JSON list of C-alpha atoms in Angstrom, two decimals:
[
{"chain": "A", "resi": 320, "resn": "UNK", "atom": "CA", "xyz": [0.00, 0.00, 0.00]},
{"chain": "A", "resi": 321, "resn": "UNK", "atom": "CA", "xyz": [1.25, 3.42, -0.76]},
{"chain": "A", "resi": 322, "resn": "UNK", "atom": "CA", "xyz": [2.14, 5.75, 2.39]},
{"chain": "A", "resi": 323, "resn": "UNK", "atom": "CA", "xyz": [3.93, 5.72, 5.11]},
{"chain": "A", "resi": 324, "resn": "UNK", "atom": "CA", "xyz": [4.17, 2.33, 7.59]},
{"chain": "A", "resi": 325, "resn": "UNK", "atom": "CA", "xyz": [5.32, 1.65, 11.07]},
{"chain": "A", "resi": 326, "resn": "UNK", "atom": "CA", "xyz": [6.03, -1.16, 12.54]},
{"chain": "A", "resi": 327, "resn": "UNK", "atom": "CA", "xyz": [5.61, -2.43, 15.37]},
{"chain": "A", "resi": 328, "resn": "UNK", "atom": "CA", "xyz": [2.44, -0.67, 16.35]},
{"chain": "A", "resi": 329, "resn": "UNK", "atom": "CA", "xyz": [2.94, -1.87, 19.83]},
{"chain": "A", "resi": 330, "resn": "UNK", "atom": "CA", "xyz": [6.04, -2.62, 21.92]},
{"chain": "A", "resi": 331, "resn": "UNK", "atom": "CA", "xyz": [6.78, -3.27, 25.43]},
{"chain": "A", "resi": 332, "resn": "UNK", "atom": "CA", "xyz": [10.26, -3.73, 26.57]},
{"chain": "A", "resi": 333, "resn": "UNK", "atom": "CA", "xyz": [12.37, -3.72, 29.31]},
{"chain": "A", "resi": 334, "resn": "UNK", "atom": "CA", "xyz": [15.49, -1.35, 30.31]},
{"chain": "A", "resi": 335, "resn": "UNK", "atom": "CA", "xyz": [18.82, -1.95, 28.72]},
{"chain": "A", "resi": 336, "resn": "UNK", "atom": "CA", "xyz": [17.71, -3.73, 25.81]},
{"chain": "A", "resi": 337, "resn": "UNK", "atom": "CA", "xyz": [17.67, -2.65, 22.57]},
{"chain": "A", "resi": 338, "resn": "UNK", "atom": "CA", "xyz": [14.68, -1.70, 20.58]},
{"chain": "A", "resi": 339, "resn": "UNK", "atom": "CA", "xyz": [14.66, -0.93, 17.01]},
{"chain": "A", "resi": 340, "resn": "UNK", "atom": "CA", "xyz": [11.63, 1.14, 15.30]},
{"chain": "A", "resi": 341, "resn": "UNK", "atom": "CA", "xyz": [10.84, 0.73, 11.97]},
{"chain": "A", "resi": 342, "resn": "UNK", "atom": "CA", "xyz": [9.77, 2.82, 9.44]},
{"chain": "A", "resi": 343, "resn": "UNK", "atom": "CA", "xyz": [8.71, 2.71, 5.55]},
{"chain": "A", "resi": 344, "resn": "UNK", "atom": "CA", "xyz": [7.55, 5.19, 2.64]},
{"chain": "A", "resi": 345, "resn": "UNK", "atom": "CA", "xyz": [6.34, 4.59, -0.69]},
{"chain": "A", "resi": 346, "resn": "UNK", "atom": "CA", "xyz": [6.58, 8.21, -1.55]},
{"chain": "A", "resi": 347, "resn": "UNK", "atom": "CA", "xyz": [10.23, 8.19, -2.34]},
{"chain": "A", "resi": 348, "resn": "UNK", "atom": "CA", "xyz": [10.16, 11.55, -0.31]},
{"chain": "A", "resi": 349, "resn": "UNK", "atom": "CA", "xyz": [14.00, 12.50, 0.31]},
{"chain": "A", "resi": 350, "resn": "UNK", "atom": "CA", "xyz": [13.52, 13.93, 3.92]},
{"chain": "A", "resi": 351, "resn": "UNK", "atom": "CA", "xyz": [12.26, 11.93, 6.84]},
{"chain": "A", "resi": 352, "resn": "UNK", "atom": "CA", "xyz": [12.09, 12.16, 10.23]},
{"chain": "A", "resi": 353, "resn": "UNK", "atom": "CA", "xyz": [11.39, 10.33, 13.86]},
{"chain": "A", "resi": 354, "resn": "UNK", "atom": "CA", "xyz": [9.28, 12.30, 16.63]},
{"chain": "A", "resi": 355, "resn": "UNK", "atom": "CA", "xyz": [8.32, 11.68, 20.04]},
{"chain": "A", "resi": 356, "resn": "UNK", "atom": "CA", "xyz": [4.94, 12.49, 21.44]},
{"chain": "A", "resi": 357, "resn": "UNK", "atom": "CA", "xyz": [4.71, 13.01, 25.28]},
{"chain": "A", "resi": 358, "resn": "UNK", "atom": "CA", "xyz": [2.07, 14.44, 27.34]},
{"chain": "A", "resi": 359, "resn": "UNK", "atom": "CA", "xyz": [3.29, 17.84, 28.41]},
{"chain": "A", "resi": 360, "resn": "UNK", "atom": "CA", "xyz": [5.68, 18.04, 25.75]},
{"chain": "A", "resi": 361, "resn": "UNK", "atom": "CA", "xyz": [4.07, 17.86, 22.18]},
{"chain": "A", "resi": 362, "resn": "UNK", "atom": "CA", "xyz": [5.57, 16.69, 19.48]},
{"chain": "A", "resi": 363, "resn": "UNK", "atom": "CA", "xyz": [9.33, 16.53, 19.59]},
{"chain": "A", "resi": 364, "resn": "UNK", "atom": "CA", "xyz": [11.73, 16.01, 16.80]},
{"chain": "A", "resi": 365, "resn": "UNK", "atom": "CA", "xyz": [14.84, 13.11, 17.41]},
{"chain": "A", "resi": 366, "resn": "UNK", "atom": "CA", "xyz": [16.25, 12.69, 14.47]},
{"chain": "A", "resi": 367, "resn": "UNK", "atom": "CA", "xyz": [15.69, 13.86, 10.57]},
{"chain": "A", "resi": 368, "resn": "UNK", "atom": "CA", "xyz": [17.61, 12.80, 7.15]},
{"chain": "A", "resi": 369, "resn": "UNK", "atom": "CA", "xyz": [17.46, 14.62, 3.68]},
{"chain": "A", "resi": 370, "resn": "UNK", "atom": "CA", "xyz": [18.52, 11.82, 1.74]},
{"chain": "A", "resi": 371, "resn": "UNK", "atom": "CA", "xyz": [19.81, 8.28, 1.87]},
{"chain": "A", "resi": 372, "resn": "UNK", "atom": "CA", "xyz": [23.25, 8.20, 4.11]},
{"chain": "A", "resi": 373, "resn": "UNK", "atom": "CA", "xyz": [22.51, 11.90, 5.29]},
{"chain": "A", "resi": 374, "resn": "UNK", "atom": "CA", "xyz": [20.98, 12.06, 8.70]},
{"chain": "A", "resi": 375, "resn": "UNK", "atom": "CA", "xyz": [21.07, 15.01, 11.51]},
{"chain": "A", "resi": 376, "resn": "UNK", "atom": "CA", "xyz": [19.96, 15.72, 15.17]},
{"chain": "A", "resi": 377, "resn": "UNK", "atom": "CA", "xyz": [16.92, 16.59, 16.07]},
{"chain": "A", "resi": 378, "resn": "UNK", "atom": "CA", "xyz": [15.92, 18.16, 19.58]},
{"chain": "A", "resi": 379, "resn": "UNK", "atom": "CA", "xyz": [16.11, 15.00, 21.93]},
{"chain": "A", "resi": 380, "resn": "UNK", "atom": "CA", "xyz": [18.46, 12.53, 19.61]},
{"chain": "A", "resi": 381, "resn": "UNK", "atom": "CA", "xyz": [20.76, 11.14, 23.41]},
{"chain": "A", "resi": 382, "resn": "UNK", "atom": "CA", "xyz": [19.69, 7.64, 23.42]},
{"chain": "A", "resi": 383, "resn": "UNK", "atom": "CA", "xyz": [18.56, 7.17, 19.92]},
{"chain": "A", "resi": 384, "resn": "UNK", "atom": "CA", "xyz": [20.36, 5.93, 16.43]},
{"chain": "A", "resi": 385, "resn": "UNK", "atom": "CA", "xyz": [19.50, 6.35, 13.17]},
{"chain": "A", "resi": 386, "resn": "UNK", "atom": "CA", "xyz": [20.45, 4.74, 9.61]},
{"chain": "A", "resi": 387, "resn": "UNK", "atom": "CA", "xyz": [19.14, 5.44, 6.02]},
{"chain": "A", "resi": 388, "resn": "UNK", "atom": "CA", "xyz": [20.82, 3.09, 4.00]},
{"chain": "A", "resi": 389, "resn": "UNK", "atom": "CA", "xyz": [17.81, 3.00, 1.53]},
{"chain": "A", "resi": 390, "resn": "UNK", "atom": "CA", "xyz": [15.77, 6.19, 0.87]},
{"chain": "A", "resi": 391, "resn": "UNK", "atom": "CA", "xyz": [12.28, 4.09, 1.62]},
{"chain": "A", "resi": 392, "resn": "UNK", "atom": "CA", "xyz": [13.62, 2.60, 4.78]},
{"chain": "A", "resi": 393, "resn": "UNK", "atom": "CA", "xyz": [14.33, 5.47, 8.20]},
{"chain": "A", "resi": 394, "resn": "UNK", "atom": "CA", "xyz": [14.58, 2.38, 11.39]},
{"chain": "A", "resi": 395, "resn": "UNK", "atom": "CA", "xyz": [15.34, 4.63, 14.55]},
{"chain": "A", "resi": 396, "resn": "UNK", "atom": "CA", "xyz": [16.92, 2.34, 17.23]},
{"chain": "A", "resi": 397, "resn": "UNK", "atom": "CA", "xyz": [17.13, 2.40, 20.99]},
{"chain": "A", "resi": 398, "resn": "UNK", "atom": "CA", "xyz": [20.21, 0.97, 22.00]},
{"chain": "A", "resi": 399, "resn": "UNK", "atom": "CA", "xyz": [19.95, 0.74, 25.72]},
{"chain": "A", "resi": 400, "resn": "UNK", "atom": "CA", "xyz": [15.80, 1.58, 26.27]},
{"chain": "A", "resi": 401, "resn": "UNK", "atom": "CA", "xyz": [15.38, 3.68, 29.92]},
{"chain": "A", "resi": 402, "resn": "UNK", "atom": "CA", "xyz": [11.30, 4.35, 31.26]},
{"chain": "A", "resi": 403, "resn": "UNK", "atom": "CA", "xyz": [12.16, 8.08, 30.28]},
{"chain": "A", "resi": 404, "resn": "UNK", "atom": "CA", "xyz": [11.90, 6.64, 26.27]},
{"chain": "A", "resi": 405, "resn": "UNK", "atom": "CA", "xyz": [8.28, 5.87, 26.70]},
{"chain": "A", "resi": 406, "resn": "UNK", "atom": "CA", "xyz": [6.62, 7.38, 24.53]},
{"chain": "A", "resi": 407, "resn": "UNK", "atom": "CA", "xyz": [4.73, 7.95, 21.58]},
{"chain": "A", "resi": 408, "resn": "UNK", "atom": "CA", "xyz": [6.78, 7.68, 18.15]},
{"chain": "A", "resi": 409, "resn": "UNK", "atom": "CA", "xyz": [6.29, 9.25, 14.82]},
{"chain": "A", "resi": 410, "resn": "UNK", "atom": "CA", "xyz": [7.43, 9.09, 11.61]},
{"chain": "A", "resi": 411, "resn": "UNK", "atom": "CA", "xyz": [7.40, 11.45, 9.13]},
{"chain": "A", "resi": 412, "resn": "UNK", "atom": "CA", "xyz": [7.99, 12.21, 5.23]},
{"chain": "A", "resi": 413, "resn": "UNK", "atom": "CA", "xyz": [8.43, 15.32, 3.15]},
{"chain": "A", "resi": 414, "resn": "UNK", "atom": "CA", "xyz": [9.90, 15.34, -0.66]},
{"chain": "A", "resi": 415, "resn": "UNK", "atom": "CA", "xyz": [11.21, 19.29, 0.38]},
{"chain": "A", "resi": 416, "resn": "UNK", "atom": "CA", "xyz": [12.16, 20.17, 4.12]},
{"chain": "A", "resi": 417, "resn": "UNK", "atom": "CA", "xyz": [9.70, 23.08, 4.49]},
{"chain": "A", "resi": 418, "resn": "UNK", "atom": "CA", "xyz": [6.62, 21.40, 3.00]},
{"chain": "A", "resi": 419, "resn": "UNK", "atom": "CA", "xyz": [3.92, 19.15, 4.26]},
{"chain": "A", "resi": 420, "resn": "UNK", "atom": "CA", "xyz": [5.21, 15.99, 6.11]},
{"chain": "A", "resi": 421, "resn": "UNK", "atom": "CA", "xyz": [3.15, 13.01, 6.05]},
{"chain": "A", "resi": 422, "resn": "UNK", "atom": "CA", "xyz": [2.86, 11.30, 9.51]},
{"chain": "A", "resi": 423, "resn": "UNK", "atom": "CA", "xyz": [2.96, 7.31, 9.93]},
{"chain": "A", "resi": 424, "resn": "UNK", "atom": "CA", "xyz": [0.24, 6.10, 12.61]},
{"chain": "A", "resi": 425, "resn": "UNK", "atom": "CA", "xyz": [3.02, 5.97, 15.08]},
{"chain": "A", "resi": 426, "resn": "UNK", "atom": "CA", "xyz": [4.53, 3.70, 17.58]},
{"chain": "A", "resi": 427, "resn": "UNK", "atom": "CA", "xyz": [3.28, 3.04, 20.89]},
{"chain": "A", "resi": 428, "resn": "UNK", "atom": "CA", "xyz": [6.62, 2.24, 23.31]},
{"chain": "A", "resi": 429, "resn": "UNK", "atom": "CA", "xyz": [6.40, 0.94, 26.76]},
{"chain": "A", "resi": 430, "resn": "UNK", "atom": "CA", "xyz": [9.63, 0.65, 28.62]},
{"chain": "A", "resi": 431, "resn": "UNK", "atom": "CA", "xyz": [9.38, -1.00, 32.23]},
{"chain": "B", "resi": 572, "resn": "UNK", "atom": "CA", "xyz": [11.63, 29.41, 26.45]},
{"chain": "B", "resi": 573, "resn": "UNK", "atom": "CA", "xyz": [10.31, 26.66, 23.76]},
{"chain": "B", "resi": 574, "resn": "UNK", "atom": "CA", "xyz": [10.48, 27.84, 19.99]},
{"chain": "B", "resi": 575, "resn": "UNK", "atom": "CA", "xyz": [6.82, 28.02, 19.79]},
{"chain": "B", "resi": 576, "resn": "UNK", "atom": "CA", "xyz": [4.58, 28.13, 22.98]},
{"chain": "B", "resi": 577, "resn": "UNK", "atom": "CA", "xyz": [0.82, 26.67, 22.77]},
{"chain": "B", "resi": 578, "resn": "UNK", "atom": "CA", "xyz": [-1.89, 26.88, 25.49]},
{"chain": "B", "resi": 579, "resn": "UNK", "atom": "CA", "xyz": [-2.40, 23.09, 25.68]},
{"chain": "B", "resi": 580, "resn": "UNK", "atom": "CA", "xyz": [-6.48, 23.72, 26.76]},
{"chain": "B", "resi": 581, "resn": "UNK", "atom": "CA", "xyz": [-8.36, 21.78, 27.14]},
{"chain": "B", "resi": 582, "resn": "UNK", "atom": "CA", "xyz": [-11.07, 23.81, 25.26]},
{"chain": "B", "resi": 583, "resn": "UNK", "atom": "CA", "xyz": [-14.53, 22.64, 25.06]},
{"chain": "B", "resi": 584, "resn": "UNK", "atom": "CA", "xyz": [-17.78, 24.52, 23.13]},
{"chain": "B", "resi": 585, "resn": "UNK", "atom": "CA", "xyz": [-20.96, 23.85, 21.49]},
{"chain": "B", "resi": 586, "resn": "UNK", "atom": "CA", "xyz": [-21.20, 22.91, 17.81]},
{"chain": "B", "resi": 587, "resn": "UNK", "atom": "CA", "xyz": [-21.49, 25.65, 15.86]},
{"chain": "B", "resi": 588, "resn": "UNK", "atom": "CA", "xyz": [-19.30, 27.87, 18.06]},
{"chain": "B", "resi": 589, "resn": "UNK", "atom": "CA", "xyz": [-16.33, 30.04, 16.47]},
{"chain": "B", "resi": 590, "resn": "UNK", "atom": "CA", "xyz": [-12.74, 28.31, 17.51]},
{"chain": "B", "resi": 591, "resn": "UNK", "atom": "CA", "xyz": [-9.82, 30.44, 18.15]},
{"chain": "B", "resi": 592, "resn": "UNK", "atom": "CA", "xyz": [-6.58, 28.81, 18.62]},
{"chain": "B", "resi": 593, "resn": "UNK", "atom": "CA", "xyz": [-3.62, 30.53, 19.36]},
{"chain": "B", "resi": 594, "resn": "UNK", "atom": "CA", "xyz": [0.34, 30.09, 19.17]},
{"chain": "B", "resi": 595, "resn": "UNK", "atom": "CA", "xyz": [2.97, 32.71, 19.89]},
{"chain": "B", "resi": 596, "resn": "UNK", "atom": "CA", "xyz": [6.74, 31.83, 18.49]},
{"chain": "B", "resi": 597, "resn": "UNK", "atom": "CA", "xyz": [10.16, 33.45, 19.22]},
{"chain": "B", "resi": 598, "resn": "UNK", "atom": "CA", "xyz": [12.10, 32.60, 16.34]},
{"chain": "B", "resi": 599, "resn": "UNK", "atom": "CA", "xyz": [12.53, 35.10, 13.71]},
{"chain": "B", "resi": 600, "resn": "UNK", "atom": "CA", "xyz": [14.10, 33.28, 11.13]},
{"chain": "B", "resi": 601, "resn": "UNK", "atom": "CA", "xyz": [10.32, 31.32, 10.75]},
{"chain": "B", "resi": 602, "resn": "UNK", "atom": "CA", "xyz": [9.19, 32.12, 7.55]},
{"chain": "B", "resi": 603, "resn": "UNK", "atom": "CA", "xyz": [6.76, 28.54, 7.17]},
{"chain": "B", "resi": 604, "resn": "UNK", "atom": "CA", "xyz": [3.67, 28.05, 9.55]},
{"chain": "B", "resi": 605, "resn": "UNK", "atom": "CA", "xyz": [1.61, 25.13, 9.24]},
{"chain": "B", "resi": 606, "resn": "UNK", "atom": "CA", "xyz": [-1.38, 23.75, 11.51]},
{"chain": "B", "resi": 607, "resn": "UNK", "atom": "CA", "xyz": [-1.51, 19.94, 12.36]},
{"chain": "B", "resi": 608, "resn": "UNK", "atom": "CA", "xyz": [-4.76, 18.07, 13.47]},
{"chain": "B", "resi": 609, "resn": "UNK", "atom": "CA", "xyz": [-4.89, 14.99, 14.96]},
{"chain": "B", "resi": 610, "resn": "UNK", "atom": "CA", "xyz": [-7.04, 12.59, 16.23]},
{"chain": "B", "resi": 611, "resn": "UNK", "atom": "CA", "xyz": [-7.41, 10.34, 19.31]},
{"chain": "B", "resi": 612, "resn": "UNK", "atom": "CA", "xyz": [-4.15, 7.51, 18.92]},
{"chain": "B", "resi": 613, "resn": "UNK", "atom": "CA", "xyz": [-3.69, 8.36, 15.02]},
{"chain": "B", "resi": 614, "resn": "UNK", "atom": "CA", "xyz": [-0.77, 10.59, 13.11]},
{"chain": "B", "resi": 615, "resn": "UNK", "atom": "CA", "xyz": [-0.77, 14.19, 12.57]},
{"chain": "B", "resi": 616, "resn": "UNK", "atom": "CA", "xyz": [-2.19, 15.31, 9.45]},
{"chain": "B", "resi": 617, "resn": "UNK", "atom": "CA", "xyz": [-1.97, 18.91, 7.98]},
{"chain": "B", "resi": 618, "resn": "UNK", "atom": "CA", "xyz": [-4.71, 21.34, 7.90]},
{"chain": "B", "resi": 619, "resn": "UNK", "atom": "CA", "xyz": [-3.39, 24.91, 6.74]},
{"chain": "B", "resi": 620, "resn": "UNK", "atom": "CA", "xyz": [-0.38, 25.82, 5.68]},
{"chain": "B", "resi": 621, "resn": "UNK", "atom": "CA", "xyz": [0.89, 29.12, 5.23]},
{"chain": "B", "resi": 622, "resn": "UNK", "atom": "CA", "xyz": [3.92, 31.29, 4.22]},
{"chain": "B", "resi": 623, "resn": "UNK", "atom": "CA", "xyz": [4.99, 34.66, 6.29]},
{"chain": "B", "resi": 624, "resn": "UNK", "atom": "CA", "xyz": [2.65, 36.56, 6.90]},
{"chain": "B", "resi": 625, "resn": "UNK", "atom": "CA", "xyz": [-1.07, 37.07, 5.97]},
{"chain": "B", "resi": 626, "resn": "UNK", "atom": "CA", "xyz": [-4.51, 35.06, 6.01]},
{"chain": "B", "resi": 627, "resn": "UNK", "atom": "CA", "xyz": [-5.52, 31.72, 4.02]},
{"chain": "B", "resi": 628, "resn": "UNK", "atom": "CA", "xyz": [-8.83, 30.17, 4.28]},
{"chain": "B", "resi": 629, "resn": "UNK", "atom": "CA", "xyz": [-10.05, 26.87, 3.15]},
{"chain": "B", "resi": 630, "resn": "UNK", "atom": "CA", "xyz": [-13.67, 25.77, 4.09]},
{"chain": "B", "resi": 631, "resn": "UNK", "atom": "CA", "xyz": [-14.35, 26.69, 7.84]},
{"chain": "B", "resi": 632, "resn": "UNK", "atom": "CA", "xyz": [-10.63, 27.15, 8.71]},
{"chain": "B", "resi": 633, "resn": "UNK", "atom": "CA", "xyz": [-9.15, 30.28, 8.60]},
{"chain": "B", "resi": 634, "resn": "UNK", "atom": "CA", "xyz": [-5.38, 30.62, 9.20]},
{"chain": "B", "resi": 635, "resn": "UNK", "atom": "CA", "xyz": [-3.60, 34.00, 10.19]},
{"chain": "B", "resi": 636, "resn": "UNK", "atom": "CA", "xyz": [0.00, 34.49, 10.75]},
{"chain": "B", "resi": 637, "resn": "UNK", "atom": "CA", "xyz": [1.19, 38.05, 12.26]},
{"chain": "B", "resi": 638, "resn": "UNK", "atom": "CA", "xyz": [5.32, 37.81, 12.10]},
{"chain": "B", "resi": 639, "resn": "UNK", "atom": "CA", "xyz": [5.73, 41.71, 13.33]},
{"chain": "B", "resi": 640, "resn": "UNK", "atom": "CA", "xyz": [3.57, 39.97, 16.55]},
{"chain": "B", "resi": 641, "resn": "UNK", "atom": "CA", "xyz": [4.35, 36.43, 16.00]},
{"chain": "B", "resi": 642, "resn": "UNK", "atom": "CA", "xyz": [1.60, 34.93, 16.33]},
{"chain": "B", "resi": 643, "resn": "UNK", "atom": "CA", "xyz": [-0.27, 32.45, 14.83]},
{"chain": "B", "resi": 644, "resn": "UNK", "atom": "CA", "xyz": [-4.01, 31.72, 14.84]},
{"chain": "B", "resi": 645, "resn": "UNK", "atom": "CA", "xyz": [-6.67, 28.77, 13.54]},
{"chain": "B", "resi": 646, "resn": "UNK", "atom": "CA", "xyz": [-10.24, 29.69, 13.54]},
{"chain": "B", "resi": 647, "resn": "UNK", "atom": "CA", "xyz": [-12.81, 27.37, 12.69]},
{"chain": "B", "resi": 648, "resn": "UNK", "atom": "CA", "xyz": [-15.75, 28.07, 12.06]},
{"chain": "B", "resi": 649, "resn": "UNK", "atom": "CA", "xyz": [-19.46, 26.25, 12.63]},
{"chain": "B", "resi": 650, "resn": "UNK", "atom": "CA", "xyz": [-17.28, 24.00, 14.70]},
{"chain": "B", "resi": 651, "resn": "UNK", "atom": "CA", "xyz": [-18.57, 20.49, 14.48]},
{"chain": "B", "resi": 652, "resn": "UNK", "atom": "CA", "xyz": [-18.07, 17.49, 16.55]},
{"chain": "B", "resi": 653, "resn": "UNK", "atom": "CA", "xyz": [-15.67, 15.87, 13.82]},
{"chain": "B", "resi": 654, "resn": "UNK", "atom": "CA", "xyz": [-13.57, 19.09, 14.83]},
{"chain": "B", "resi": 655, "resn": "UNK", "atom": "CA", "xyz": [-13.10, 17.38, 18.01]},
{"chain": "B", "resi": 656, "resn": "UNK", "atom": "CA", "xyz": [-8.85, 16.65, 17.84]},
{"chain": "B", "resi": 657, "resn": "UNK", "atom": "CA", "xyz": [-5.98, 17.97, 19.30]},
{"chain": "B", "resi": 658, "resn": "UNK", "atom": "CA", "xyz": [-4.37, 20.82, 16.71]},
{"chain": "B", "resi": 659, "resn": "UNK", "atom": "CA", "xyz": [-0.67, 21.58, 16.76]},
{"chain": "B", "resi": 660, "resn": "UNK", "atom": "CA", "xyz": [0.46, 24.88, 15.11]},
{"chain": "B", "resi": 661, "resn": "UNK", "atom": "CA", "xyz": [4.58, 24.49, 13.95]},
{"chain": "B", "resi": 662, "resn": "UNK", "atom": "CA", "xyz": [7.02, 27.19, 12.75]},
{"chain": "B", "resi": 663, "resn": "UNK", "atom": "CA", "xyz": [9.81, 26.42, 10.13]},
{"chain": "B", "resi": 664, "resn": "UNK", "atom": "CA", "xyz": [13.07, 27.85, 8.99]},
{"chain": "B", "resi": 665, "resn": "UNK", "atom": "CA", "xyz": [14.35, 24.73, 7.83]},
{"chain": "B", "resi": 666, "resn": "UNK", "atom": "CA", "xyz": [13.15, 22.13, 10.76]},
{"chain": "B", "resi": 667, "resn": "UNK", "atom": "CA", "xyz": [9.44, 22.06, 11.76]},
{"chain": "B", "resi": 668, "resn": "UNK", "atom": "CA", "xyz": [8.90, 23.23, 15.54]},
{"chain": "B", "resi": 669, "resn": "UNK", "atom": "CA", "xyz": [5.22, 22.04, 17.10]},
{"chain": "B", "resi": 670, "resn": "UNK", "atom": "CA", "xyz": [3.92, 23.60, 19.60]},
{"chain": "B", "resi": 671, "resn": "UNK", "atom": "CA", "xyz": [2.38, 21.25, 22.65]},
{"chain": "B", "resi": 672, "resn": "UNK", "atom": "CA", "xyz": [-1.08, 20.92, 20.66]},
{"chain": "B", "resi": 673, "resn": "UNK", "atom": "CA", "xyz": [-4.92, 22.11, 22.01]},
{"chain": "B", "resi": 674, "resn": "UNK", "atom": "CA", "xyz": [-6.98, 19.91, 23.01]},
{"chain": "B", "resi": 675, "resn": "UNK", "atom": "CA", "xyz": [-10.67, 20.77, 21.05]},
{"chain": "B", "resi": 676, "resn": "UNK", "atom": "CA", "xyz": [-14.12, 19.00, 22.04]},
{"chain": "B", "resi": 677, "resn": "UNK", "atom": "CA", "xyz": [-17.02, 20.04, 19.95]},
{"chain": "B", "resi": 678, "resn": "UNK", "atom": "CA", "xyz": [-19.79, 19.48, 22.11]},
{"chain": "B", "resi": 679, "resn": "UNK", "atom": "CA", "xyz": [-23.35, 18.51, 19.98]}
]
């Protein structure tokens, strides 16, 4: 289907172990990025790339890794998960940086 | 001080009420605004968007950006209950900035 995937939809994991998010568009849009959604807090971004192999920091990126080895595929990884990374996660698409990004249905991350 | 400060609400009226939603921002170099709505456990998805300064108006929804002020505003009008969503305004240079998001009911 065309869009923009996330997978999984659910997770629930424990501290120190690694967690890897995934996410997939169809769109071949060259920028995407990874958000967090807390209460309190809004929408927050982690991490953003403008093309394949070209990835940045966001506003809250300690914790988290990124790789874009494939401009379809953005997979945002925690490598050690703590209870402050629960949260709701986002992914997002935009063929230029300043226009409309396209939101994935997000990922719902319980750490305990 | 956050990039773009929100009043998180919650606001709650009657259908058919005029909705005002408001967002100050502090940085300058902003020249994109955009307004995000989303619904209960989905994905944002974009409502208005707007560059620098000046009105645009699509349907009920009226955006309005004020740079000398900064400030950004959504009005909706004949609010309905499918208006019920939490709406995020964002600023952009280069990176989007959200503010926290307002929580809307639409009462019938």
């Amino acid at each position: 289907d065309a869009g923009i995937t996330q997978s999984p939809r659910y997770k629930i994991t424990e501290t120190g172990r690694q967690v890897t998010l995934m996410c997939h568009q169809t769109w071949s849009h060259s920028y995407m990025f990874w958000y967090r959604q807390d209460l309190g807090h809004g929408l927050r971004l982690i991490y953003y790339s403008a093309a394949a192999d070209i990835t940045d920091k966001g506003e809250v990126p300690d914790g988290y890794v990124v790789s874009r080895s494939k401009t379809e595929n953005f997979p945002l990884t925690l490598e050690s998960a703590t209870r402050s990374q629960t949260s709701v996660y986002f992914c997002a698409s935009s063929d230029q940086v300043y226009n409309e990004q396209f939101f994935g249905p997000g990922t719902r991350l319980t750490v305990l | 001080q956050k990039e773009v400060e929100q009043d998180p609400g919650p606001l709650s009226v009657p259908e058919g009420a005029i909705v005002s939603l408001n967002c100050t921002y502090s940085n300058s170099a902003f020249q994109y605004f955009m307004w995000y709505r989303q619904y209960s456990r989905k994905g944002p998805e974009l409502l208005m968007y707007t560059y620098s300064s000046g009105n645009k108006e699509d349907g009920r929804f009226t955006a309005q950006v004020d740079k000398s002020s900064k400030y950004i505003s959504l009005f909706i009008r004949d609010s309905q209950p499918s208006d019920s969503a939490t709406y995020l305004c964002g600023g952009s240079n280069y990176k989007l900035t959200f503010g926290k998001g307002t929580l809307l009911t639409v009462n019938p």
